[in-house]
Structures are given as C-alpha cells and as structure tokens.
Amino acid sequence: EVQLVESGGGLAQPGGSLRLSCAASGFRFISYYMSWFRQAPGKELEWVSSIDGNGNVANYTDSVKGRFTISRDNIESTLHLQLDSLKTEDSAKYYCTRGWKSKMDIGTPRGGQGTQVTVSS
C-alpha cells in the first residue's frame, strides 16, 4: 500500500530555512519520479519541484529557483526539499507525490496530510 508522509514544516522568518521530508513506503521508490506541490489558503495547488528516480535531474518552478533544492535518499525511500531564503509568499502547505509534475497522490488515501510552512517575521 502506497503511503507518503510529509514532515519538517514550521515557522520561519523571511530569509530563513526549513528542510521538508517525505517518507515513502509501499512502492519501489527509485522507480518513480517524485514531486513537491504546495497550496496556500484560497489558492490553487501549485507545482514546486520534481526529481527523477536517480536524483540526477531536477526541475523547479521559477519562483523558487535558486532558493529551493529537491533531493532524495533512495536507500531510506525519503524525498527532501530544502527551503532557503524563504519569503512570505512561500507560506503554504507542502505535499509530496509520485510522478513528474504530477499530483497523482495528493488528496487520495495514498497521500499525506502535507506539512505547513509559515514564513513570517
């Protein structure tokens, strides 16, 4: 049974950093592209970043390029998102999912509850 559990969110000041994690189970992790999405209150779900199975190719939405870094640990079946130089507009609930720019697991029993990131002074 596929399961994704996000963690690592919290409160950070503008310019600060957070590291999000997504623990994956129930599927062969290395075989899947993985992605992060986020959703702020009253806004649409937004794609943030994707990474290939080997961790060699990554892509980011323009607003986070140079500030966020996606990575994965295929031994531990864990996806990470390093958030640096945080801005208030990064405040959102962050979700991980399988697939390249795909939200296939979000809002399903396979997906997690997300992890809240709040950037405020």
C-alpha positions as MATLAB code, in Angstrom:
seq = 'EVQLVESGGGLAQPGGSLRLSCAASGFRFISYYMSWFRQAPGKELEWVSSIDGNGNVANYTDSVKGRFTISRDNIESTLHLQLDSLKTEDSAKYYCTRGWKSKMDIGTPRGGQGTQVTVSS';
ca = [
       0.000    0.000    0.000;
       1.455    3.307   -1.106;
       1.938    5.781    1.690;
       3.538    9.225    1.740;
       4.104   11.165    4.945;
       5.399   14.727    4.905;
       7.213   16.393    7.794;
       9.577   19.213    8.617;
       7.376   22.236    8.201;
       7.125   25.005   10.740;
       7.508   28.699   11.318;
      10.459   30.506    9.790;
      11.442   34.135    9.409;
      11.908   35.714    5.996;
      15.343   34.731    4.797;
      15.325   31.620    6.932;
      15.454   27.951    6.056;
      13.486   24.757    6.526;
      14.013   21.198    5.354;
      10.988   19.173    4.411;
      10.942   15.400    4.234;
       8.582   12.874    2.723;
       8.765    9.287    3.917;
       7.599    6.899    1.212;
       6.545    3.277    1.523;
       4.598    0.621   -0.316;
       6.241    1.036   -3.712;
       9.659    0.797   -5.351;
      10.827    4.321   -4.590;
      13.715    4.514   -7.045;
      11.391    3.664   -9.941;
       9.370    6.839   -9.555;
       9.891   10.477  -10.320;
       8.819   12.438   -7.254;
       7.417   15.927   -6.876;
       6.549   18.590   -4.356;
       3.432   20.734   -4.612;
       2.139   23.458   -2.332;
      -1.157   25.115   -1.642;
      -1.708   28.416    0.087;
      -5.121   29.297    1.571;
      -7.549   30.304   -1.146;
      -5.126   29.422   -3.939;
      -4.749   26.597   -6.414;
      -2.409   23.703   -5.832;
       0.952   24.744   -7.282;
       3.747   22.527   -8.556;
       7.080   23.357   -6.878;
       9.691   20.834   -7.957;
      10.275   17.373   -9.413;
      13.204   14.954   -9.418;
      13.971   11.831  -11.393;
      14.428    8.407   -9.866;
      18.205    8.571   -9.610;
      18.240   12.104   -8.285;
      20.202   13.421  -11.253;
      17.586   15.619  -12.899;
      15.521   18.210  -11.081;
      13.205   20.976  -12.155;
      11.719   23.899  -10.268;
       9.006   26.445  -10.710;
      10.515   29.837  -11.475;
       9.577   31.431   -8.161;
      11.746   29.014   -6.148;
      14.724   28.525   -8.474;
      17.979   29.190   -6.669;
      16.283   29.031   -3.264;
      14.850   25.515   -3.002;
      16.666   22.238   -3.555;
      14.953   18.904   -4.088;
      16.803   15.696   -3.283;
      16.110   12.078   -2.483;
      17.580    9.234   -0.489;
      16.750    6.038   -2.332;
      18.148    3.880    0.470;
      15.805    5.430    3.010;
      12.973    5.988    0.494;
      12.786    9.621    1.501;
      12.261   12.763   -0.540;
      13.554   16.101    0.697;
      13.008   19.748   -0.103;
      15.488   22.263    1.280;
      13.896   25.685    1.522;
      16.357   28.573    1.804;
      15.947   32.345    1.570;
      12.324   31.914    2.468;
       9.797   34.577    1.542;
       6.373   35.228    2.991;
       4.836   34.061   -0.270;
       6.320   30.602    0.323;
       3.830   30.100    3.150;
       1.682   27.116    2.205;
       1.005   23.504    2.945;
       3.528   21.357    1.088;
       2.717   17.921   -0.320;
       4.829   15.225   -1.916;
       3.615   12.916   -4.625;
       4.837   10.412   -7.160;
       5.366   11.471  -10.726;
       6.948   14.298  -12.686;
       4.839   17.407  -12.143;
       2.020   15.034  -11.312;
      -0.333   15.391   -8.374;
      -1.436   11.788   -8.595;
      -1.292   11.037   -4.869;
      -2.451   14.355   -3.430;
      -5.915   14.232   -1.929;
      -6.023   10.452   -2.054;
      -5.641    7.867    0.721;
      -2.078    7.321   -0.544;
      -1.058   10.905    0.021;
      -0.064   12.555    3.242;
      -1.661   15.402    5.137;
       1.026   17.773    3.977;
       3.325   19.853    6.125;
       2.647   23.515    6.869;
       5.283   26.139    6.149;
       4.680   29.589    7.567;
       7.087   32.404    6.814;
       6.567   35.425    8.992;
       8.541   37.954   10.975;
];
